[in-house]
């Protein structure tokens, strides 16, 4: 089960990377249009930026940012402070590691629950992006799924026999 969750965390990070690459591509295109507009404006020409650029970036980054958390947890990439526990007995380190994993899983599930509430509210209000007119609620789904996967990653690490030193 731990291997499946780790592979899923990898897939989420890859998808998050693809979304970030799309954001960079759209941003570069939009910036290029603005630069080109300044160059050709004295010639009486006009080059418009991408309509809805801000909407797209705001909606895309909202899910992509959270998609890296499960991978970071799976690779134990989070900051750990071992200054006070590095010389503690192995059982103490094991217990502290499990307690922090449980707390992190609880926080991730708490945030997922609140994002779920936000999704329901955005859907109920029929909230839309200002320029593009896209419904906002579907963009909550990757973030909620990422938070749930983050919690599952923590729980699988609690059950598994992983490094904690």
PDB file of N, CA, C and O in Angstrom, residues 10-68:
ATOM      1  N   UNK A  10       4.146  10.652  -6.535  1.00  0.00           N
ATOM      2  CA  UNK A  10       5.008  10.990  -7.671  1.00  0.00           C
ATOM      3  C   UNK A  10       4.177  11.529  -8.835  1.00  0.00           C
ATOM      4  O   UNK A  10       4.534  12.531  -9.459  1.00  0.00           O
ATOM      5  N   UNK A  11       3.070  10.851  -9.126  1.00  0.00           N
ATOM      6  CA  UNK A  11       2.209  11.259 -10.238  1.00  0.00           C
ATOM      7  C   UNK A  11       1.612  12.644  -9.996  1.00  0.00           C
ATOM      8  O   UNK A  11       1.542  13.469 -10.918  1.00  0.00           O
ATOM      9  N   UNK A  12       1.205  12.914  -8.761  1.00  0.00           N
ATOM     10  CA  UNK A  12       0.657  14.232  -8.436  1.00  0.00           C
ATOM     11  C   UNK A  12       1.716  15.309  -8.646  1.00  0.00           C
ATOM     12  O   UNK A  12       1.424  16.378  -9.183  1.00  0.00           O
ATOM     13  N   UNK A  13       2.950  15.037  -8.213  1.00  0.00           N
ATOM     14  CA  UNK A  13       4.025  16.019  -8.389  1.00  0.00           C
ATOM     15  C   UNK A  13       4.310  16.242  -9.871  1.00  0.00           C
ATOM     16  O   UNK A  13       4.527  17.386 -10.298  1.00  0.00           O
ATOM     17  N   UNK A  14       4.297  15.182 -10.658  1.00  0.00           N
ATOM     18  CA  UNK A  14       4.518  15.331 -12.099  1.00  0.00           C
ATOM     19  C   UNK A  14       3.406  16.173 -12.729  1.00  0.00           C
ATOM     20  O   UNK A  14       3.675  17.053 -13.539  1.00  0.00           O
ATOM     21  N   UNK A  15       2.157  15.897 -12.356  1.00  0.00           N
ATOM     22  CA  UNK A  15       1.037  16.674 -12.884  1.00  0.00           C
ATOM     23  C   UNK A  15       1.133  18.136 -12.435  1.00  0.00           C
ATOM     24  O   UNK A  15       0.877  19.058 -13.212  1.00  0.00           O
ATOM     25  N   UNK A  16       1.521  18.340 -11.184  1.00  0.00           N
ATOM     26  CA  UNK A  16       1.737  19.703 -10.702  1.00  0.00           C
ATOM     27  C   UNK A  16       2.815  20.407 -11.515  1.00  0.00           C
ATOM     28  O   UNK A  16       2.694  21.591 -11.833  1.00  0.00           O
ATOM     29  N   UNK A  17       3.867  19.684 -11.878  1.00  0.00           N
ATOM     30  CA  UNK A  17       4.923  20.245 -12.714  1.00  0.00           C
ATOM     31  C   UNK A  17       4.424  20.607 -14.103  1.00  0.00           C
ATOM     32  O   UNK A  17       4.805  21.646 -14.661  1.00  0.00           O
ATOM     33  N   UNK A  18       3.557  19.762 -14.669  1.00  0.00           N
ATOM     34  CA  UNK A  18       2.977  20.063 -15.982  1.00  0.00           C
ATOM     35  C   UNK A  18       2.127  21.333 -15.902  1.00  0.00           C
ATOM     36  O   UNK A  18       2.196  22.196 -16.787  1.00  0.00           O
ATOM     37  N   UNK A  19       1.347  21.448 -14.832  1.00  0.00           N
ATOM     38  CA  UNK A  19       0.517  22.650 -14.657  1.00  0.00           C
ATOM     39  C   UNK A  19       1.392  23.888 -14.502  1.00  0.00           C
ATOM     40  O   UNK A  19       1.123  24.937 -15.091  1.00  0.00           O
ATOM     41  N   UNK A  20       2.480  23.768 -13.723  1.00  0.00           N
ATOM     42  CA  UNK A  20       3.393  24.912 -13.576  1.00  0.00           C
ATOM     43  C   UNK A  20       4.051  25.263 -14.905  1.00  0.00           C
ATOM     44  O   UNK A  20       4.239  26.440 -15.216  1.00  0.00           O
ATOM     45  N   UNK A  21       4.391  24.254 -15.712  1.00  0.00           N
ATOM     46  CA  UNK A  21       4.965  24.524 -17.029  1.00  0.00           C
ATOM     47  C   UNK A  21       3.954  25.273 -17.906  1.00  0.00           C
ATOM     48  O   UNK A  21       4.324  26.199 -18.647  1.00  0.00           O
ATOM     49  N   UNK A  22       2.676  24.892 -17.815  1.00  0.00           N
ATOM     50  CA  UNK A  22       1.636  25.601 -18.570  1.00  0.00           C
ATOM     51  C   UNK A  22       1.519  27.045 -18.098  1.00  0.00           C
ATOM     52  O   UNK A  22       1.361  27.964 -18.920  1.00  0.00           O
ATOM     53  N   UNK A  23       1.614  27.252 -16.794  1.00  0.00           N
ATOM     54  CA  UNK A  23       1.565  28.615 -16.249  1.00  0.00           C
ATOM     55  C   UNK A  23       2.740  29.434 -16.781  1.00  0.00           C
ATOM     56  O   UNK A  23       2.576  30.586 -17.189  1.00  0.00           O
ATOM     57  N   UNK A  24       3.927  28.832 -16.793  1.00  0.00           N
ATOM     58  CA  UNK A  24       5.106  29.533 -17.311  1.00  0.00           C
ATOM     59  C   UNK A  24       4.928  29.850 -18.794  1.00  0.00           C
ATOM     60  O   UNK A  24       5.241  30.958 -19.240  1.00  0.00           O
ATOM     61  N   UNK A  25       4.409  28.903 -19.560  1.00  0.00           N
ATOM     62  CA  UNK A  25       4.189  29.121 -20.994  1.00  0.00           C
ATOM     63  C   UNK A  25       3.196  30.263 -21.235  1.00  0.00           C
ATOM     64  O   UNK A  25       3.451  31.157 -22.055  1.00  0.00           O
ATOM     65  N   UNK A  26       2.098  30.250 -20.494  1.00  0.00           N
ATOM     66  CA  UNK A  26       1.091  31.303 -20.652  1.00  0.00           C
ATOM     67  C   UNK A  26       1.653  32.648 -20.203  1.00  0.00           C
ATOM     68  O   UNK A  26       1.436  33.676 -20.860  1.00  0.00           O
ATOM     69  N   UNK A  27       2.398  32.655 -19.115  1.00  0.00           N
ATOM     70  CA  UNK A  27       2.997  33.900 -18.614  1.00  0.00           C
ATOM     71  C   UNK A  27       4.010  34.446 -19.616  1.00  0.00           C
ATOM     72  O   UNK A  27       4.039  35.655 -19.886  1.00  0.00           O
ATOM     73  N   UNK A  28       4.832  33.560 -20.165  1.00  0.00           N
ATOM     74  CA  UNK A  28       5.824  33.986 -21.151  1.00  0.00           C
ATOM     75  C   UNK A  28       5.142  34.539 -22.399  1.00  0.00           C
ATOM     76  O   UNK A  28       5.557  35.578 -22.937  1.00  0.00           O
ATOM     77  N   UNK A  29       4.095  33.868 -22.849  1.00  0.00           N
ATOM     78  CA  UNK A  29       3.348  34.347 -24.019  1.00  0.00           C
ATOM     79  C   UNK A  29       2.732  35.711 -23.743  1.00  0.00           C
ATOM     80  O   UNK A  29       2.817  36.622 -24.580  1.00  0.00           O
ATOM     81  N   UNK A  30       2.126  35.855 -22.586  1.00  0.00           N
ATOM     82  CA  UNK A  30       1.494  37.126 -22.234  1.00  0.00           C
ATOM     83  C   UNK A  30       2.524  38.244 -22.117  1.00  0.00           C
ATOM     84  O   UNK A  30       2.323  39.351 -22.619  1.00  0.00           O
ATOM     85  N   UNK A  31       3.635  37.959 -21.471  1.00  0.00           N
ATOM     86  CA  UNK A  31       4.694  38.963 -21.329  1.00  0.00           C
ATOM     87  C   UNK A  31       5.268  39.325 -22.692  1.00  0.00           C
ATOM     88  O   UNK A  31       5.518  40.506 -22.974  1.00  0.00           O
ATOM     89  N   UNK A  32       5.465  38.311 -23.521  1.00  0.00           N
ATOM     90  CA  UNK A  32       5.968  38.571 -24.870  1.00  0.00           C
ATOM     91  C   UNK A  32       5.023  39.468 -25.666  1.00  0.00           C
ATOM     92  O   UNK A  32       5.468  40.347 -26.413  1.00  0.00           O
ATOM     93  N   UNK A  33       3.722  39.249 -25.492  1.00  0.00           N
ATOM     94  CA  UNK A  33       2.741  40.094 -26.188  1.00  0.00           C
ATOM     95  C   UNK A  33       2.837  41.539 -25.713  1.00  0.00           C
ATOM     96  O   UNK A  33       2.764  42.469 -26.534  1.00  0.00           O
ATOM     97  N   UNK A  34       3.013  41.738 -24.419  1.00  0.00           N
ATOM     98  CA  UNK A  34       3.131  43.105 -23.897  1.00  0.00           C
ATOM     99  C   UNK A  34       4.411  43.780 -24.385  1.00  0.00           C
ATOM    100  O   UNK A  34       4.421  44.968 -24.713  1.00  0.00           O
ATOM    101  N   UNK A  35       5.498  43.023 -24.439  1.00  0.00           N
ATOM    102  CA  UNK A  35       6.762  43.588 -24.935  1.00  0.00           C
ATOM    103  C   UNK A  35       6.628  43.942 -26.415  1.00  0.00           C
ATOM    104  O   UNK A  35       7.014  45.026 -26.851  1.00  0.00           O
ATOM    105  N   UNK A  36       6.049  43.026 -27.176  1.00  0.00           N
ATOM    106  CA  UNK A  36       5.846  43.270 -28.599  1.00  0.00           C
ATOM    107  C   UNK A  36       4.923  44.471 -28.829  1.00  0.00           C
ATOM    108  O   UNK A  36       5.144  45.274 -29.750  1.00  0.00           O
ATOM    109  N   UNK A  37       3.912  44.611 -27.976  1.00  0.00           N
ATOM    110  CA  UNK A  37       2.997  45.748 -28.088  1.00  0.00           C
ATOM    111  C   UNK A  37       3.747  47.060 -27.923  1.00  0.00           C
ATOM    112  O   UNK A  37       3.483  48.027 -28.637  1.00  0.00           O
ATOM    113  N   UNK A  38       4.682  47.109 -26.997  1.00  0.00           N
ATOM    114  CA  UNK A  38       5.450  48.347 -26.777  1.00  0.00           C
ATOM    115  C   UNK A  38       6.368  48.644 -27.960  1.00  0.00           C
ATOM    116  O   UNK A  38       6.651  49.792 -28.252  1.00  0.00           O
ATOM    117  N   UNK A  39       6.825  47.582 -28.614  1.00  0.00           N
ATOM    118  CA  UNK A  39       7.718  47.776 -29.756  1.00  0.00           C
ATOM    119  C   UNK A  39       6.950  48.290 -30.972  1.00  0.00           C
ATOM    120  O   UNK A  39       7.414  49.187 -31.681  1.00  0.00           O
ATOM    121  N   UNK A  40       5.759  47.711 -31.210  1.00  0.00           N
ATOM    122  CA  UNK A  40       5.023  48.070 -32.425  1.00  0.00           C
ATOM    123  C   UNK A  40       4.035  49.220 -32.222  1.00  0.00           C
ATOM    124  O   UNK A  40       3.490  49.724 -33.198  1.00  0.00           O
ATOM    125  N   UNK A  41       3.819  49.640 -31.000  1.00  0.00           N
ATOM    126  CA  UNK A  41       2.871  50.734 -30.737  1.00  0.00           C
ATOM    127  C   UNK A  41       3.240  52.014 -31.486  1.00  0.00           C
ATOM    128  O   UNK A  41       2.357  52.670 -32.046  1.00  0.00           O
ATOM    129  N   UNK A  42       4.526  52.413 -31.544  1.00  0.00           N
ATOM    130  CA  UNK A  42       4.856  53.625 -32.299  1.00  0.00           C
ATOM    131  C   UNK A  42       4.537  53.500 -33.795  1.00  0.00           C
ATOM    132  O   UNK A  42       4.407  54.498 -34.487  1.00  0.00           O
ATOM    133  N   UNK A  43       4.379  52.282 -34.277  1.00  0.00           N
ATOM    134  CA  UNK A  43       4.068  52.069 -35.686  1.00  0.00           C
ATOM    135  C   UNK A  43       2.563  52.022 -35.942  1.00  0.00           C
ATOM    136  O   UNK A  43       2.120  51.713 -37.044  1.00  0.00           O
ATOM    137  N   UNK A  44       1.795  52.283 -34.891  1.00  0.00           N
ATOM    138  CA  UNK A  44       0.343  52.270 -35.022  1.00  0.00           C
ATOM    139  C   UNK A  44      -0.252  50.875 -34.962  1.00  0.00           C
ATOM    140  O   UNK A  44      -1.398  50.667 -35.327  1.00  0.00           O
ATOM    141  N   UNK A  45       0.497  49.927 -34.496  1.00  0.00           N
ATOM    142  CA  UNK A  45       0.024  48.543 -34.375  1.00  0.00           C
ATOM    143  C   UNK A  45      -0.320  48.249 -32.915  1.00  0.00           C
ATOM    144  O   UNK A  45       0.144  48.922 -32.004  1.00  0.00           O
ATOM    145  N   UNK A  46      -1.101  47.195 -32.728  1.00  0.00           N
ATOM    146  CA  UNK A  46      -1.511  46.824 -31.372  1.00  0.00           C
ATOM    147  C   UNK A  46      -1.400  45.311 -31.222  1.00  0.00           C
ATOM    148  O   UNK A  46      -1.883  44.555 -32.060  1.00  0.00           O
ATOM    149  N   UNK A  47      -0.737  44.861 -30.159  1.00  0.00           N
ATOM    150  CA  UNK A  47      -0.648  43.439 -29.827  1.00  0.00           C
ATOM    151  C   UNK A  47      -1.256  43.276 -28.439  1.00  0.00           C
ATOM    152  O   UNK A  47      -0.761  43.848 -27.464  1.00  0.00           O
ATOM    153  N   UNK A  48      -2.324  42.527 -28.381  1.00  0.00           N
ATOM    154  CA  UNK A  48      -3.031  42.352 -27.107  1.00  0.00           C
ATOM    155  C   UNK A  48      -2.432  41.200 -26.310  1.00  0.00           C
ATOM    156  O   UNK A  48      -1.920  40.234 -26.868  1.00  0.00           O
ATOM    157  N   UNK A  49      -2.524  41.327 -24.988  1.00  0.00           N
ATOM    158  CA  UNK A  49      -2.160  40.222 -24.114  1.00  0.00           C
ATOM    159  C   UNK A  49      -3.255  39.167 -24.143  1.00  0.00           C
ATOM    160  O   UNK A  49      -4.283  39.319 -24.817  1.00  0.00           O
ATOM    161  N   UNK A  50      -3.027  38.087 -23.437  1.00  0.00           N
ATOM    162  CA  UNK A  50      -4.006  37.005 -23.402  1.00  0.00           C
ATOM    163  C   UNK A  50      -5.183  37.386 -22.508  1.00  0.00           C
ATOM    164  O   UNK A  50      -4.985  37.716 -21.336  1.00  0.00           O
ATOM    165  N   UNK A  51      -6.396  37.347 -23.030  1.00  0.00           N
ATOM    166  CA  UNK A  51      -7.548  37.659 -22.177  1.00  0.00           C
ATOM    167  C   UNK A  51      -7.738  36.564 -21.121  1.00  0.00           C
ATOM    168  O   UNK A  51      -7.653  35.376 -21.428  1.00  0.00           O
ATOM    169  N   UNK A  52      -7.933  36.976 -19.909  1.00  0.00           N
ATOM    170  CA  UNK A  52      -8.148  36.015 -18.826  1.00  0.00           C
ATOM    171  C   UNK A  52      -6.876  35.412 -18.267  1.00  0.00           C
ATOM    172  O   UNK A  52      -6.916  34.440 -17.518  1.00  0.00           O
ATOM    173  N   UNK A  53      -5.740  35.997 -18.587  1.00  0.00           N
ATOM    174  CA  UNK A  53      -4.458  35.490 -18.098  1.00  0.00           C
ATOM    175  C   UNK A  53      -4.440  35.355 -16.579  1.00  0.00           C
ATOM    176  O   UNK A  53      -4.057  34.324 -16.038  1.00  0.00           O
ATOM    177  N   UNK A  54      -4.868  36.408 -15.904  1.00  0.00           N
ATOM    178  CA  UNK A  54      -4.855  36.387 -14.436  1.00  0.00           C
ATOM    179  C   UNK A  54      -5.784  35.310 -13.888  1.00  0.00           C
ATOM    180  O   UNK A  54      -5.452  34.639 -12.910  1.00  0.00           O
ATOM    181  N   UNK A  55      -6.943  35.155 -14.508  1.00  0.00           N
ATOM    182  CA  UNK A  55      -7.874  34.102 -14.079  1.00  0.00           C
ATOM    183  C   UNK A  55      -7.233  32.730 -14.200  1.00  0.00           C
ATOM    184  O   UNK A  55      -7.300  31.917 -13.279  1.00  0.00           O
ATOM    185  N   UNK A  56      -6.620  32.469 -15.352  1.00  0.00           N
ATOM    186  CA  UNK A  56      -5.998  31.166 -15.574  1.00  0.00           C
ATOM    187  C   UNK A  56      -4.909  30.887 -14.549  1.00  0.00           C
ATOM    188  O   UNK A  56      -4.873  29.812 -13.941  1.00  0.00           O
ATOM    189  N   UNK A  57      -4.019  31.839 -14.349  1.00  0.00           N
ATOM    190  CA  UNK A  57      -2.907  31.632 -13.415  1.00  0.00           C
ATOM    191  C   UNK A  57      -3.432  31.419 -11.997  1.00  0.00           C
ATOM    192  O   UNK A  57      -2.997  30.503 -11.295  1.00  0.00           O
ATOM    193  N   UNK A  58      -4.393  32.216 -11.592  1.00  0.00           N
ATOM    194  CA  UNK A  58      -4.944  32.089 -10.235  1.00  0.00           C
ATOM    195  C   UNK A  58      -5.575  30.709 -10.030  1.00  0.00           C
ATOM    196  O   UNK A  58      -5.349  30.051  -9.018  1.00  0.00           O
ATOM    197  N   UNK A  59      -6.363  30.270 -10.990  1.00  0.00           N
ATOM    198  CA  UNK A  59      -7.042  28.982 -10.853  1.00  0.00           C
ATOM    199  C   UNK A  59      -6.072  27.812 -10.970  1.00  0.00           C
ATOM    200  O   UNK A  59      -6.170  26.838 -10.218  1.00  0.00           O
ATOM    201  N   UNK A  60      -5.124  27.896 -11.884  1.00  0.00           N
ATOM    202  CA  UNK A  60      -4.184  26.790 -12.091  1.00  0.00           C
ATOM    203  C   UNK A  60      -3.237  26.630 -10.899  1.00  0.00           C
ATOM    204  O   UNK A  60      -2.976  25.510 -10.457  1.00  0.00           O
ATOM    205  N   UNK A  61      -2.728  27.727 -10.375  1.00  0.00           N
ATOM    206  CA  UNK A  61      -1.771  27.629  -9.267  1.00  0.00           C
ATOM    207  C   UNK A  61      -2.439  27.158  -7.986  1.00  0.00           C
ATOM    208  O   UNK A  61      -1.803  26.537  -7.136  1.00  0.00           O
ATOM    209  N   UNK A  62      -3.742  27.403  -7.857  1.00  0.00           N
ATOM    210  CA  UNK A  62      -4.436  27.003  -6.627  1.00  0.00           C
ATOM    211  C   UNK A  62      -4.376  25.494  -6.412  1.00  0.00           C
ATOM    212  O   UNK A  62      -4.279  25.041  -5.277  1.00  0.00           O
ATOM    213  N   UNK A  63      -4.423  24.725  -7.450  1.00  0.00           N
ATOM    214  CA  UNK A  63      -4.313  23.277  -7.305  1.00  0.00           C
ATOM    215  C   UNK A  63      -2.886  22.792  -7.407  1.00  0.00           C
ATOM    216  O   UNK A  63      -2.451  21.911  -6.667  1.00  0.00           O
ATOM    217  N   UNK A  64      -2.120  23.374  -8.322  1.00  0.00           N
ATOM    218  CA  UNK A  64      -0.756  22.903  -8.569  1.00  0.00           C
ATOM    219  C   UNK A  64       0.135  23.037  -7.339  1.00  0.00           C
ATOM    220  O   UNK A  64       0.959  22.166  -7.073  1.00  0.00           O
ATOM    221  N   UNK A  65      -0.010  24.105  -6.600  1.00  0.00           N
ATOM    222  CA  UNK A  65       0.859  24.333  -5.438  1.00  0.00           C
ATOM    223  C   UNK A  65       0.739  23.205  -4.421  1.00  0.00           C
ATOM    224  O   UNK A  65       1.740  22.739  -3.866  1.00  0.00           O
ATOM    225  N   UNK A  66      -0.473  22.735  -4.192  1.00  0.00           N
ATOM    226  CA  UNK A  66      -0.678  21.682  -3.199  1.00  0.00           C
ATOM    227  C   UNK A  66      -0.296  20.294  -3.719  1.00  0.00           C
ATOM    228  O   UNK A  66      -0.107  19.368  -2.931  1.00  0.00           O
ATOM    229  N   UNK A  67      -0.150  20.150  -5.022  1.00  0.00           N
ATOM    230  CA  UNK A  67       0.130  18.835  -5.593  1.00  0.00           C
ATOM    231  C   UNK A  67       1.544  18.347  -5.269  1.00  0.00           C
ATOM    232  O   UNK A  67       1.844  17.164  -5.440  1.00  0.00           O
ATOM    233  N   UNK A  68       2.405  19.209  -4.774  1.00  0.00           N
ATOM    234  CA  UNK A  68       3.769  18.817  -4.421  1.00  0.00           C
ATOM    235  C   UNK A  68       3.892  18.333  -2.972  1.00  0.00           C
ATOM    236  O   UNK A  68       4.876  17.698  -2.616  1.00  0.00           O
TER     237      UNK A  68
END
